[in-house]
Structure formats: C-alpha cells, structure tokens
Amino acid sequence: MARTTSLSGFPEWLPEERIVEQHVMDSLRRTFELHGFSSIETRAVETVEQLLRKGEIDKEVYGVSRLQQDADEPNPEGALALHFDLTVPFARYVVENGGHLTFPFRRYQIQKVWRGERPQEGRAREFTQADIDVVGDGTLAFRYDVELALVIVDALSRLPIPPFVLRVNNRKLAEGFYRAVGLTDAPAVLREIDKLEKIGADAVSRNLQEHVGATPEQAQAALALAAIRTEDTSFVERVRELGQSNELLEEGLAELAEVVGEAARRAPGKVVADLSIARGLDYYTGTVYETVLVGHEKLGSVCSGGRYESLASNGKKTYPGVGLSIGVTRLVTRILSQSMASASRAVPSAVLVALNDDASWSAAQDVATALRARGIATEVAATAQKFGKQIRYAERRGIPFVWFSTVAEDGSVTHEVKDIRSGEQVAADPASWQPPAEDLRPTVLSAQQPRH
Amino acid sequence: MARTTSLSGFPEWLPEERIVEQHVMDSLRRTFELHGFSSIETRAVETVEQLLRKGEIDKEVYGVSRLQQDADEPNPEGALALHFDLTVPFARYVVENGGHLTFPFRRYQIQKVWRGERPQEGRAREFTQADIDVVGDGTLAFRYDVELALVIVDALSRLPIPPFVLRVNNRKLAEGFYRAVGLTDAPAVLREIDKLEKIGADAVSRNLQEHVGATPEQAQAALALAAIRTEDTSFVERVRELGQSNELLEEGLAELAEVVGEAARRAPGKVVADLSIARGLDYYTGTVYETVLVGHEKLGSVCSGGRYESLASNGKKTYPGVGLSIGVTRLVTRILSQSMASASRAVPSAVLVALNDDASWSAAQDVATALRARGIATEVAATAQKFGKQIRYAERRGIPFVWFSTVAEDGSVTHEVKDIRSGEQVAADPASWQPPAEDLRPTVLSAQQPRH
C-alpha cells in the first residue's frame, strides 16, 4: 500500500488489491443489472470538438494522435482526445444509435476516464467511473429521479465502505427561490454557493455581493436557503418559513419532496435534502445529487449526478435523462489506503496439486481437471520438488489446500488433501471432494467483519 | 450489425451485442481463474521510451499529451503513449513490483489496447486483448509451455466460436535446423517463412535466395521443414527424415514433442505441430503459438504467443516467461458479424412490475425489492399507462414477465405474473416466485444450439 507508482496519478494495483477492485466492480454491475440496467461501453476517444462542446476545458483533456502521423495525411475525423467522463460519450452514443435502442433506455457503464489534473489523494489522472443513466426519447418521467437515488443507495450499501449520505437538491427550487428574492443570475449564485463548504458563509456572502451584485439581504436569503438540510420532507416547511414563493420554487419543492420522501421511507438517513448542493455542471436542470462517506467528507463526493433536459440532442430529437456517476477508483483507493477491506487470499487457486515425481504431472493434470469441473480453481506444481518445498510454495501464494496422489505398487492411486493452515490431511476423491464454501474463491472482507 | 460506427476502427456494441462480448470476457476470466491466474490491470499509458524499446514502431503507437500542456512546463516522465499490447506493460509491471509478487507469477489481463493501423475486418484501432502469462524469477520450468497451451484450449473451448486449431512451433527447432543446413541468420529466414501462407512456397524460395543468401538447396530444406504439420508427435520422425541434426534442433524437437504429445492426449486435434509458424516478434526464444478458427483462416490468428527468456529485466534480474494473447474484439466481431451466437434478450430484466395507478409506484418498488433479493432483475413501470401499453413496453424491451398487483376493497393485495410470450398469467407471491432458470438472466446461445 505504501508503494508509489512509477507514473504519478496512474494507480496500479497488486493482485490482492485488484481482487478488492474487482469485488467493487462486480458488485456494482450485479446491482445495476438487478435494477434492469444494460451494459454498454463507448470507445476511449472522442473528437476534440465533441469533448469541448460543453466548454469543459477545465477537465484537462488528453489529446491523442499517432506518433507516425504524416503531416499532410488527411484526418477526416478531426483531432481525437481521451474522454474525461462517461456522460459526454454516452450522449453521443444515444444520438448515434437512437434508432436501435428502446426508450426509456437504462444503461450502466463502467470504464476508465482520463483527466490531466494535478494528482492528489482521491484524484487520479486515470480512473474508473461507474455510471447509470436513464434517458427518454423526448420526455422522461420525473419518477426516474426518485428511482435512481434508490438504485445508488442499493449499490453503495453493498460495498465495503463506511456509511454514506446521498445529498440531494433541486435546481428549480434554488433558481425559483433566487428569482423570488430578486437574484436573476442563478448559475452565478450557484457557483458561489458551491464554495460554501470550502470558504464559509461570510466569504460566500461577500462574493455574492461583490461578484453577483446581491444586496446584503439577498445574500443572507441565499445563505439561509443553503443552510437547510433535513433527513425527511420537513425542508419544505423550512423553505416556506423564508417567505418566498413562485411557480418554479413550488415545482422544485414538490420534486425534491418526492425524492426525499420516498427515500426516507426506504433508506432512512441515507438520502437527505441538502439545499447547499450546487454541482458545477451547467447542464443539470432539476434534481442534483452528491454523496459523501461519513467521516471522509474531505475526500469529496464519491457519487454525483443529476437531471438534464437536453444533454443529448441531434437537432431534431432531444433526449432528457437523469444519471449518477460513482468514483470507483476514489472509493477503491480509500478502501485500500485505510484497510477498510481486504481479500481473503491473493490468488484464485484453492488447491495446488503436488507432484510425487516428474512423470506424474500428466496424472496431476487429470486431478486438476476433475476439480475445475466443479468450479474449484486449481494449479498443478510444475516440478517435483520436495513436498516441503511444494507446500511452502502454496503457503507463499496463499493457496489453502495441497493435494497428494500416491500410486501403490499394484497401480492403485490414493488421494489425500491437506489443509495447510490447520495441517489436517484427509483422504479425498477428485470426483467429489469439495472445499468449505468460504475457501472456494477469494472473498473480500470488510475490516469490521470477522475473518475465518 | 450493419451499423457503421462514427469513427472507423473504434467498434461500439449495442446492448444485446455487448451481452455477447461480456459473455466472452466473463467466460475467459472464469477459465483463467479456474487455472489459478490472478487478475491485474496496467495503466493505459506507457512512456514512449518504454514502448519503443523493443523497436515496435510498426505498431503505429498513439501518443498522448494534455491539450493544455504548457510548452515550458517540465514533463518529468517524458512523452506518453497508449499501450499497443499487454505484454510490454506487463513486463514493466513485473519489474516494478517484483518484490511484492510471488513467483512463478501467473496473471491474466483483459484490457483495451490501441494501434493506429488501417482498420479492416478483424483489425480495429481500439480492441480488447485477453492475455495469460506465467513469469519466473530467473528461471521458469519448461512445463509451463505445455500448461499454457492446455489453458488456452480450455478457454477457447468454452466460447461460442467454431472449432479452432492451436498451431505450435519451436524457435530452437527452426533455428537449429537452419544452422544445420548452413543458414545462420535464423530471424531473417523466419521472416521469409512467415509469408508462406500469403505468397506461397515459390515466392518464399525466391526471397530466401535473394534476401537471405540461401542456396536453392538450403531454401528447399527450409521449405521442407515448414511443410511439416502433424496432429501428434510424428513430426519428430518427419524432421529426422530431412537428415539434419544438432543440439539446438534436438532440444527444440523434444520441447515441441512435449507440448504436442500432452495436448494430443488431452485435446485430440486441437493442438498441432506446425513447423511453418514463425511469429513476427523477435523476443520469442522457444515455443511459439498461433490459433486459427477452422473455416476462418483469413481472419488471422485469434490467439498468439510464445516463450521469452528475457522480455522483462531490470538489469540485475531477468524474468523469463511464456504467454498467449487472445484477440477478444477480433473474436467478438466475427461472432456478431456472422451471427454465430446471440443474447436471449437485450436487457437484464426478467420482470416488469406494472402500475395500477400512479400512487402504487411505492408498493411496486416493494415487490421489485422482494424479487431482487432473490437475484431476479426487475424494473418498475414509471407511469401508470394502460396495461396494454405497459405490456408492449416489456415486449419491446424483451422482458419476459409482467407483474400485476391488485388491491381489493378490503385492502388485501393479489399478485399475478404474466409470461408475455405464452400469455399465461398465474397467481404469484413476491416472497417466493421464481422464473424458470433459463429466464433468470440473458443467456448467450450459439447459433447451433436450440433456442427456448
């Protein structure tokens, strides 16, 4: 864990760490599929034009070009670059394949993305994101905003991580309120509110007055709204106490109440209304989500997203959607650096078949084949070293069982299997022996769980 | 399938195609783990210096650099590029992490790689490879050359592809033979022999004489060797009939006989000795493998590799290894373009829970949660359209079952589930109902297999 990688910001895991990462990704995949999301992948590269269309140059895009590109060779696609998230590529995919998809289209996508930002704890240059989105053709029922919060709660609850809180807000609520108090440039106000956690209320108040032209009273009202945070729908009453009202605000209040009300019933304390949540991206138009690990707030959000009315469009058609993105590498890095979970062993193998002599390798392969046919991961020793050495090899690799086959003078074969942790050795039949269920595959154990 | 992607050479799959790709990758992962291989991933980028060290500029490397890179900003790592295979990155990984690994180190690695070559059927610019290698610290028993052929046969046999043949040769055998007939530049001879399938024996003979300085007799001898192809160890006798002998040739004959002998016993006809196999890469030092699909020879090799004595080295230590690389994208593209296999449905969902009215959404979520708890992928309708419309939505998506819950006047709830293929509708309990096993998840069916 104290290893440093040879390229800063490009994490690589050891095999036992990779098992934890695979566990996280497998678990997310399984949950997303249980909720009816289809897997897709998009290519790693987009045209630079496509990537910069949303003005996301702050994402520090990596350009890609052939080292041997001839200067005078035409490049019909234009310059290429690595994607910096999975939302922009997904939007392109939906527009390109709209005729082949069934809407509302539910997809998950677990892939690497690249950003050339300064690496630090929780921020890598190459990292894995796990996104879910539901996208409609023309319209998309609001209910999906509720559903996606529930899917994410289900997905995160199955991971070996500390308790989390999904903080939800609504752009309509915020924008309606700002308009009601006379602040018309909602994005500008949100940009300042976004800094609240970092610089504090006084500084945000000053900025609102200096940068957005707010009066002290308007700034105070905006901060009063941002101070509201409830685990149930009582935020509605708290907003009403601020004495503002208009149609957009009411719509936002109703939407947020629907998300938080349903979530409070199903997963108490995991989804809160937090009216300070702004999210930087301009394309969100309603619900916005972010997620912190309790006690790890400084790590930043581990899952963010929101509703967008027009992320994807091909001119004729508009595809509104709602989605969230889990920072898999951010989570896995924290799990590993703080030993929140670990693999029960470093290798898939449950059994090493030992060799009596060099000629028995082929017979040992037969034993291995019989075990594998029942799903038992098995290796065969490559050379007939002394048994002690073969056992130590298994020990070093963390393989729990060593298998011995002895051929008697009459040609009959006796099989025995040794649990090298307990030293217990018993007769066994390659056609029927089964290891204890917990030894069949490496498992990932939370630090809190008892180990076997 | 007739879709063209918007960027030539960068394939993207539709959800139902992606299920086939996932099936292939899951199957490979499972087989590799059953044989005791650990998963690792390496970063997508390497330093250009590292990538070009082996002189592989013919691989058309893609360079990577930040679009906003300041010209005067120091770049301590040097120029970066996308990896073009998984072997070079793996070699670096082993050298960097040698102290944390247990040798012989068995790893599999399934990742995308990039090559800026001209796209054509079977050759993409972004594609997935699945590699297995065993690497030793200083030495590595020859037996692994046998074992890896068996692992690959096992892995490919589980895929929905046509029959395949793993063609094996040995560099020592070829080099020893060439030396015995007086041809000393073995790599040059191999380069010409490599073109045999493409240009034919006469042209190769001419090239050997013109480019390598062979006499007509030497060229004839080299071609006679390359013509030998046997499904068992009888190639040994065939080589002996050519009347040449030396130590290196004998070593190569013995090694190849061990691979083919063991394989012929375990998987008759799947592994052949083919003395025309050259493989382009200079770092192979003994066994070389390539694999063709029978009837699809023009597709090229779908799995290649070999033994290397010094691919990875940090100056003090040398890590010899043997490995093979499966062209996953090449296989999947062929499976899809020729409809060799397809997904039983396009979505993971087995059940759609229909809505009676808008207020029943939360109760429908309770049903879905109960079903998911038993591993049944379930969606809930977002709006209470007419049942006919909800059923058509399920039909369009390929969801086999629709669930109906009716609340009676006394508050009691009746549940029924409809198989929309047969129209059969039966009473069901959310706490215990189970779909037929073949409907639980989308399955991938070979074109030859009967469909349900």
Short mmCIF file of N, CA, C and O in Angstrom, two decimals, chain A residues 134-231:
data_model
loop_
_atom_site.label_atom_id
_atom_site.label_comp_id
_atom_site.label_asym_id
_atom_site.label_seq_id
_atom_site.Cartn_x
_atom_site.Cartn_y
_atom_site.Cartn_z
N VAL A 134 -30.80 6.94 -17.04
CA VAL A 134 -32.00 6.59 -17.79
C VAL A 134 -32.27 7.76 -18.71
O VAL A 134 -32.26 8.91 -18.27
N VAL A 135 -32.46 7.46 -19.98
CA VAL A 135 -32.64 8.51 -20.97
C VAL A 135 -33.94 8.26 -21.73
O VAL A 135 -34.21 7.13 -22.15
N GLY A 136 -34.74 9.30 -21.89
CA GLY A 136 -36.01 9.18 -22.61
C GLY A 136 -35.90 9.76 -24.01
O GLY A 136 -34.96 10.47 -24.34
N ASP A 137 -36.87 9.41 -24.83
CA ASP A 137 -36.95 9.95 -26.19
C ASP A 137 -37.97 11.08 -26.16
O ASP A 137 -39.17 10.84 -26.21
N GLY A 138 -37.50 12.31 -26.02
CA GLY A 138 -38.41 13.45 -25.97
C GLY A 138 -38.81 13.84 -24.56
O GLY A 138 -38.67 14.98 -24.15
N THR A 139 -39.32 12.86 -23.79
CA THR A 139 -39.70 13.14 -22.40
C THR A 139 -39.19 12.02 -21.51
O THR A 139 -38.88 10.92 -21.98
N LEU A 140 -39.13 12.29 -20.22
CA LEU A 140 -38.74 11.27 -19.25
C LEU A 140 -39.45 11.58 -17.94
O LEU A 140 -39.31 12.67 -17.38
N ALA A 141 -40.22 10.61 -17.45
CA ALA A 141 -40.99 10.80 -16.22
C ALA A 141 -40.08 11.21 -15.07
O ALA A 141 -38.95 10.74 -14.95
N PHE A 142 -40.59 12.09 -14.20
CA PHE A 142 -39.79 12.54 -13.07
C PHE A 142 -39.44 11.40 -12.12
O PHE A 142 -38.41 11.41 -11.45
N ARG A 143 -40.31 10.38 -12.10
CA ARG A 143 -40.10 9.27 -11.18
C ARG A 143 -38.70 8.67 -11.25
O ARG A 143 -38.19 8.11 -10.28
N TYR A 144 -38.08 8.76 -12.41
CA TYR A 144 -36.73 8.20 -12.53
C TYR A 144 -35.74 8.93 -11.63
O TYR A 144 -34.74 8.36 -11.22
N ASP A 145 -36.01 10.20 -11.32
CA ASP A 145 -35.13 10.92 -10.38
C ASP A 145 -35.16 10.25 -9.01
O ASP A 145 -34.16 10.21 -8.30
N VAL A 146 -36.37 9.75 -8.65
CA VAL A 146 -36.51 9.04 -7.37
C VAL A 146 -35.83 7.68 -7.48
O VAL A 146 -35.04 7.28 -6.62
N GLU A 147 -36.13 6.98 -8.56
CA GLU A 147 -35.63 5.61 -8.72
C GLU A 147 -34.11 5.58 -8.69
O GLU A 147 -33.51 4.71 -8.04
N LEU A 148 -33.48 6.51 -9.41
CA LEU A 148 -32.02 6.44 -9.48
C LEU A 148 -31.35 6.65 -8.12
O LEU A 148 -30.32 6.04 -7.83
N ALA A 149 -31.96 7.50 -7.28
CA ALA A 149 -31.43 7.66 -5.92
C ALA A 149 -31.51 6.32 -5.18
O ALA A 149 -30.56 5.93 -4.48
N LEU A 150 -32.61 5.60 -5.38
CA LEU A 150 -32.78 4.31 -4.69
C LEU A 150 -31.79 3.27 -5.22
O LEU A 150 -31.25 2.45 -4.46
N VAL A 151 -31.55 3.28 -6.53
CA VAL A 151 -30.60 2.32 -7.12
C VAL A 151 -29.20 2.57 -6.54
O VAL A 151 -28.48 1.63 -6.16
N ILE A 152 -28.82 3.84 -6.47
CA ILE A 152 -27.48 4.17 -5.96
C ILE A 152 -27.35 3.79 -4.49
O ILE A 152 -26.32 3.26 -4.05
N VAL A 153 -28.41 4.03 -3.70
CA VAL A 153 -28.37 3.63 -2.29
C VAL A 153 -28.18 2.12 -2.19
O VAL A 153 -27.35 1.63 -1.41
N ASP A 154 -28.89 1.37 -3.02
CA ASP A 154 -28.76 -0.08 -3.02
C ASP A 154 -27.33 -0.47 -3.41
O ASP A 154 -26.69 -1.31 -2.75
N ALA A 155 -26.80 0.17 -4.46
CA ALA A 155 -25.47 -0.18 -4.96
C ALA A 155 -24.39 0.13 -3.93
O ALA A 155 -23.51 -0.71 -3.66
N LEU A 156 -24.43 1.32 -3.34
CA LEU A 156 -23.39 1.70 -2.38
C LEU A 156 -23.50 0.89 -1.09
O LEU A 156 -22.49 0.61 -0.43
N SER A 157 -24.74 0.51 -0.73
CA SER A 157 -24.94 -0.25 0.52
C SER A 157 -24.27 -1.61 0.47
O SER A 157 -23.98 -2.21 1.51
N ARG A 158 -24.04 -2.13 -0.73
CA ARG A 158 -23.44 -3.46 -0.86
C ARG A 158 -21.91 -3.42 -0.90
O ARG A 158 -21.27 -4.46 -1.02
N LEU A 159 -21.33 -2.23 -0.85
CA LEU A 159 -19.87 -2.11 -0.93
C LEU A 159 -19.23 -2.06 0.46
O LEU A 159 -19.87 -1.62 1.41
N PRO A 160 -17.97 -2.50 0.54
CA PRO A 160 -17.28 -2.47 1.85
C PRO A 160 -16.76 -1.07 2.17
O PRO A 160 -15.56 -0.85 2.24
N ILE A 161 -17.69 -0.14 2.35
CA ILE A 161 -17.32 1.25 2.63
C ILE A 161 -18.05 1.74 3.87
O ILE A 161 -19.01 1.12 4.31
N PRO A 162 -17.59 2.86 4.45
CA PRO A 162 -18.28 3.41 5.63
C PRO A 162 -19.67 3.90 5.25
O PRO A 162 -20.00 3.98 4.06
N PRO A 163 -20.50 4.24 6.25
CA PRO A 163 -21.82 4.79 5.95
C PRO A 163 -21.68 6.00 5.03
O PRO A 163 -20.69 6.73 5.09
N PHE A 164 -22.68 6.19 4.18
CA PHE A 164 -22.65 7.30 3.22
C PHE A 164 -23.94 8.09 3.32
O PHE A 164 -24.94 7.59 3.85
N VAL A 165 -23.90 9.31 2.83
CA VAL A 165 -25.11 10.12 2.74
C VAL A 165 -25.21 10.70 1.33
O VAL A 165 -24.26 11.32 0.84
N LEU A 166 -26.33 10.42 0.71
CA LEU A 166 -26.63 11.00 -0.60
C LEU A 166 -27.34 12.32 -0.34
O LEU A 166 -28.41 12.35 0.25
N ARG A 167 -26.70 13.42 -0.75
CA ARG A 167 -27.28 14.75 -0.54
C ARG A 167 -27.97 15.19 -1.83
O ARG A 167 -27.34 15.21 -2.88
N VAL A 168 -29.22 15.57 -1.70
CA VAL A 168 -30.00 15.89 -2.90
C VAL A 168 -30.50 17.32 -2.83
O VAL A 168 -30.87 17.82 -1.76
N ASN A 169 -30.47 17.99 -3.95
CA ASN A 169 -31.05 19.32 -4.06
C ASN A 169 -31.78 19.38 -5.40
O ASN A 169 -31.81 18.39 -6.15
N ASN A 170 -32.34 20.53 -5.70
CA ASN A 170 -33.09 20.69 -6.94
C ASN A 170 -32.83 22.08 -7.51
O ASN A 170 -33.02 23.08 -6.82
N ARG A 171 -32.38 22.12 -8.75
CA ARG A 171 -32.04 23.38 -9.39
C ARG A 171 -33.24 24.32 -9.51
O ARG A 171 -33.11 25.53 -9.40
N LYS A 172 -34.42 23.72 -9.77
CA LYS A 172 -35.63 24.56 -9.90
C LYS A 172 -35.94 25.25 -8.58
O LYS A 172 -36.29 26.43 -8.55
N LEU A 173 -35.79 24.49 -7.49
CA LEU A 173 -36.03 25.04 -6.17
C LEU A 173 -35.10 26.23 -5.93
O LEU A 173 -35.54 27.33 -5.57
N ALA A 174 -33.81 26.01 -6.18
CA ALA A 174 -32.83 27.07 -5.93
C ALA A 174 -33.08 28.27 -6.85
O ALA A 174 -33.16 29.41 -6.39
N GLU A 175 -33.26 27.99 -8.14
CA GLU A 175 -33.42 29.08 -9.09
C GLU A 175 -34.71 29.86 -8.83
O GLU A 175 -34.72 31.10 -8.89
N GLY A 176 -35.79 29.12 -8.52
CA GLY A 176 -37.06 29.77 -8.20
C GLY A 176 -36.91 30.68 -6.98
O GLY A 176 -37.38 31.83 -6.98
N PHE A 177 -36.23 30.19 -5.98
CA PHE A 177 -36.04 30.97 -4.77
C PHE A 177 -35.20 32.22 -5.06
O PHE A 177 -35.55 33.33 -4.63
N TYR A 178 -34.11 32.04 -5.81
CA TYR A 178 -33.26 33.20 -6.11
C TYR A 178 -34.05 34.26 -6.86
O TYR A 178 -33.97 35.45 -6.56
N ARG A 179 -34.84 33.80 -7.84
CA ARG A 179 -35.66 34.75 -8.60
C ARG A 179 -36.63 35.48 -7.68
O ARG A 179 -36.84 36.67 -7.81
N ALA A 180 -37.22 34.71 -6.74
CA ALA A 180 -38.22 35.30 -5.84
C ALA A 180 -37.60 36.42 -4.99
O ALA A 180 -38.27 37.41 -4.68
N VAL A 181 -36.32 36.27 -4.64
CA VAL A 181 -35.68 37.33 -3.84
C VAL A 181 -34.99 38.35 -4.76
O VAL A 181 -34.34 39.27 -4.26
N GLY A 182 -35.13 38.18 -6.09
CA GLY A 182 -34.61 39.19 -7.00
C GLY A 182 -33.22 38.91 -7.55
O GLY A 182 -32.61 39.77 -8.17
N LEU A 183 -32.71 37.69 -7.33
CA LEU A 183 -31.40 37.32 -7.91
C LEU A 183 -31.67 36.56 -9.21
O LEU A 183 -32.16 35.43 -9.19
N THR A 184 -31.37 37.18 -10.34
CA THR A 184 -31.78 36.59 -11.61
C THR A 184 -30.73 35.69 -12.25
O THR A 184 -31.04 34.83 -13.06
N ASP A 185 -29.46 35.85 -11.88
CA ASP A 185 -28.41 35.03 -12.49
C ASP A 185 -28.15 33.80 -11.61
O ASP A 185 -27.15 33.72 -10.89
N ALA A 186 -29.06 32.83 -11.72
CA ALA A 186 -28.99 31.66 -10.84
C ALA A 186 -27.67 30.90 -10.96
O ALA A 186 -27.08 30.53 -9.93
N PRO A 187 -27.17 30.64 -12.18
CA PRO A 187 -25.89 29.91 -12.27
C PRO A 187 -24.77 30.62 -11.51
O PRO A 187 -23.95 29.97 -10.85
N ALA A 188 -24.74 31.96 -11.58
CA ALA A 188 -23.69 32.71 -10.88
C ALA A 188 -23.84 32.55 -9.36
O ALA A 188 -22.85 32.36 -8.65
N VAL A 189 -25.08 32.59 -8.88
CA VAL A 189 -25.32 32.41 -7.44
C VAL A 189 -24.88 31.01 -7.02
O VAL A 189 -24.18 30.82 -6.02
N LEU A 190 -25.26 30.00 -7.84
CA LEU A 190 -24.92 28.61 -7.51
C LEU A 190 -23.41 28.41 -7.46
O LEU A 190 -22.89 27.67 -6.62
N ARG A 191 -22.71 29.08 -8.37
CA ARG A 191 -21.24 28.95 -8.37
C ARG A 191 -20.65 29.43 -7.05
O ARG A 191 -19.69 28.85 -6.54
N GLU A 192 -21.23 30.49 -6.49
CA GLU A 192 -20.72 30.99 -5.20
C GLU A 192 -21.14 30.08 -4.05
O GLU A 192 -20.35 29.76 -3.17
N ILE A 193 -22.41 29.63 -4.09
CA ILE A 193 -22.91 28.73 -3.04
C ILE A 193 -22.09 27.43 -3.01
O ILE A 193 -21.85 26.84 -1.95
N ASP A 194 -21.63 27.01 -4.18
CA ASP A 194 -20.85 25.79 -4.30
C ASP A 194 -19.58 25.83 -3.44
O ASP A 194 -19.04 24.79 -3.06
N LYS A 195 -19.11 27.05 -3.13
CA LYS A 195 -17.86 27.19 -2.37
C LYS A 195 -18.09 27.19 -0.86
O LYS A 195 -17.14 27.33 -0.08
N LEU A 196 -19.35 27.07 -0.46
CA LEU A 196 -19.73 27.23 0.94
C LEU A 196 -18.90 26.36 1.88
O LEU A 196 -18.32 26.84 2.87
N GLU A 197 -18.81 25.07 1.55
CA GLU A 197 -18.11 24.14 2.43
C GLU A 197 -16.63 24.50 2.53
O GLU A 197 -15.99 24.29 3.54
N LYS A 198 -16.10 25.05 1.44
CA LYS A 198 -14.67 25.33 1.38
C LYS A 198 -14.29 26.65 2.07
O LYS A 198 -13.33 26.70 2.82
N ILE A 199 -15.08 27.72 1.82
CA ILE A 199 -14.63 29.04 2.30
C ILE A 199 -15.53 29.63 3.39
O ILE A 199 -15.20 30.64 4.00
N GLY A 200 -16.70 29.02 3.65
CA GLY A 200 -17.55 29.50 4.75
C GLY A 200 -18.56 30.55 4.31
O GLY A 200 -18.44 31.16 3.24
N ALA A 201 -19.56 30.76 5.19
CA ALA A 201 -20.71 31.61 4.85
C ALA A 201 -20.32 33.08 4.67
O ALA A 201 -20.81 33.76 3.75
N ASP A 202 -19.44 33.59 5.51
CA ASP A 202 -19.08 35.02 5.43
C ASP A 202 -18.45 35.33 4.08
O ASP A 202 -18.82 36.32 3.42
N ALA A 203 -17.51 34.49 3.67
CA ALA A 203 -16.83 34.74 2.40
C ALA A 203 -17.81 34.61 1.22
O ALA A 203 -17.76 35.40 0.27
N VAL A 204 -18.71 33.61 1.31
CA VAL A 204 -19.69 33.45 0.23
C VAL A 204 -20.60 34.68 0.16
O VAL A 204 -20.90 35.20 -0.92
N SER A 205 -21.01 35.19 1.31
CA SER A 205 -21.85 36.39 1.35
C SER A 205 -21.14 37.56 0.67
O SER A 205 -21.71 38.27 -0.15
N ARG A 206 -19.87 37.71 0.99
CA ARG A 206 -19.08 38.79 0.39
C ARG A 206 -19.02 38.61 -1.13
O ARG A 206 -19.24 39.54 -1.90
N ASN A 207 -18.73 37.38 -1.56
CA ASN A 207 -18.64 37.10 -3.00
C ASN A 207 -19.95 37.36 -3.72
O ASN A 207 -19.97 37.88 -4.83
N LEU A 208 -21.06 36.95 -3.08
CA LEU A 208 -22.37 37.17 -3.70
C LEU A 208 -22.60 38.65 -3.94
O LEU A 208 -23.13 39.06 -4.97
N GLN A 209 -22.16 39.46 -2.98
CA GLN A 209 -22.36 40.90 -3.13
C GLN A 209 -21.39 41.48 -4.17
O GLN A 209 -21.77 42.29 -5.01
N GLU A 210 -20.15 41.00 -4.09
CA GLU A 210 -19.15 41.60 -4.99
C GLU A 210 -19.26 41.08 -6.42
O GLU A 210 -19.12 41.84 -7.37
N HIS A 211 -19.49 39.76 -6.58
CA HIS A 211 -19.45 39.17 -7.93
C HIS A 211 -20.81 39.09 -8.60
O HIS A 211 -20.91 39.08 -9.82
N VAL A 212 -21.89 38.95 -7.79
CA VAL A 212 -23.19 38.72 -8.40
C VAL A 212 -24.10 39.95 -8.22
O VAL A 212 -25.23 39.97 -8.70
N GLY A 213 -23.60 40.93 -7.48
CA GLY A 213 -24.39 42.15 -7.30
C GLY A 213 -25.56 42.00 -6.34
O GLY A 213 -26.56 42.71 -6.43
N ALA A 214 -25.44 41.04 -5.41
CA ALA A 214 -26.53 40.83 -4.45
C ALA A 214 -26.48 41.92 -3.37
O ALA A 214 -25.41 42.43 -3.03
N THR A 215 -27.66 42.27 -2.84
CA THR A 215 -27.70 43.12 -1.66
C THR A 215 -27.36 42.24 -0.46
O THR A 215 -27.45 41.00 -0.54
N PRO A 216 -26.99 42.83 0.68
CA PRO A 216 -26.72 42.01 1.88
C PRO A 216 -27.92 41.12 2.22
O PRO A 216 -27.74 39.97 2.62
N GLU A 217 -29.13 41.65 2.02
CA GLU A 217 -30.32 40.87 2.35
C GLU A 217 -30.49 39.69 1.40
O GLU A 217 -30.85 38.59 1.81
N GLN A 218 -30.24 39.94 0.12
CA GLN A 218 -30.34 38.85 -0.85
C GLN A 218 -29.31 37.76 -0.56
O GLN A 218 -29.61 36.57 -0.60
N ALA A 219 -28.09 38.20 -0.26
CA ALA A 219 -27.05 37.23 0.08
C ALA A 219 -27.46 36.42 1.30
O ALA A 219 -27.30 35.19 1.35
N GLN A 220 -28.02 37.11 2.28
CA GLN A 220 -28.45 36.42 3.51
C GLN A 220 -29.54 35.41 3.20
O GLN A 220 -29.54 34.29 3.74
N ALA A 221 -30.46 35.78 2.33
CA ALA A 221 -31.55 34.87 1.96
C ALA A 221 -31.01 33.63 1.26
O ALA A 221 -31.40 32.49 1.57
N ALA A 222 -30.06 33.85 0.32
CA ALA A 222 -29.48 32.71 -0.39
C ALA A 222 -28.77 31.78 0.59
O ALA A 222 -28.84 30.55 0.46
N LEU A 223 -28.07 32.37 1.55
CA LEU A 223 -27.37 31.55 2.54
C LEU A 223 -28.35 30.85 3.48
O LEU A 223 -28.10 29.72 3.92
N ALA A 224 -29.44 31.51 3.79
CA ALA A 224 -30.46 30.88 4.65
C ALA A 224 -31.03 29.64 3.96
O ALA A 224 -31.24 28.60 4.59
N LEU A 225 -31.24 29.75 2.64
CA LEU A 225 -31.73 28.59 1.89
C LEU A 225 -30.70 27.46 1.93
O LEU A 225 -31.03 26.29 2.19
N ALA A 226 -29.44 27.83 1.71
CA ALA A 226 -28.37 26.82 1.64
C ALA A 226 -28.13 26.14 2.98
O ALA A 226 -27.51 25.08 3.06
N ALA A 227 -28.60 26.78 4.06
CA ALA A 227 -28.36 26.21 5.40
C ALA A 227 -29.36 25.10 5.72
O ALA A 227 -29.21 24.40 6.72
N ILE A 228 -30.36 24.94 4.88
CA ILE A 228 -31.41 23.96 5.18
C ILE A 228 -30.97 22.55 4.79
O ILE A 228 -30.53 22.32 3.66
N ARG A 229 -31.08 21.66 5.73
CA ARG A 229 -30.69 20.27 5.50
C ARG A 229 -31.53 19.37 6.39
O ARG A 229 -31.47 19.48 7.61
N THR A 230 -32.34 18.51 5.79
CA THR A 230 -33.21 17.64 6.59
C THR A 230 -33.19 16.21 6.06
O THR A 230 -32.94 15.98 4.89
N GLU A 231 -33.47 15.28 6.97
CA GLU A 231 -33.47 13.86 6.59
C GLU A 231 -34.84 13.42 6.09
O GLU A 231 -35.02 12.25 5.76
#
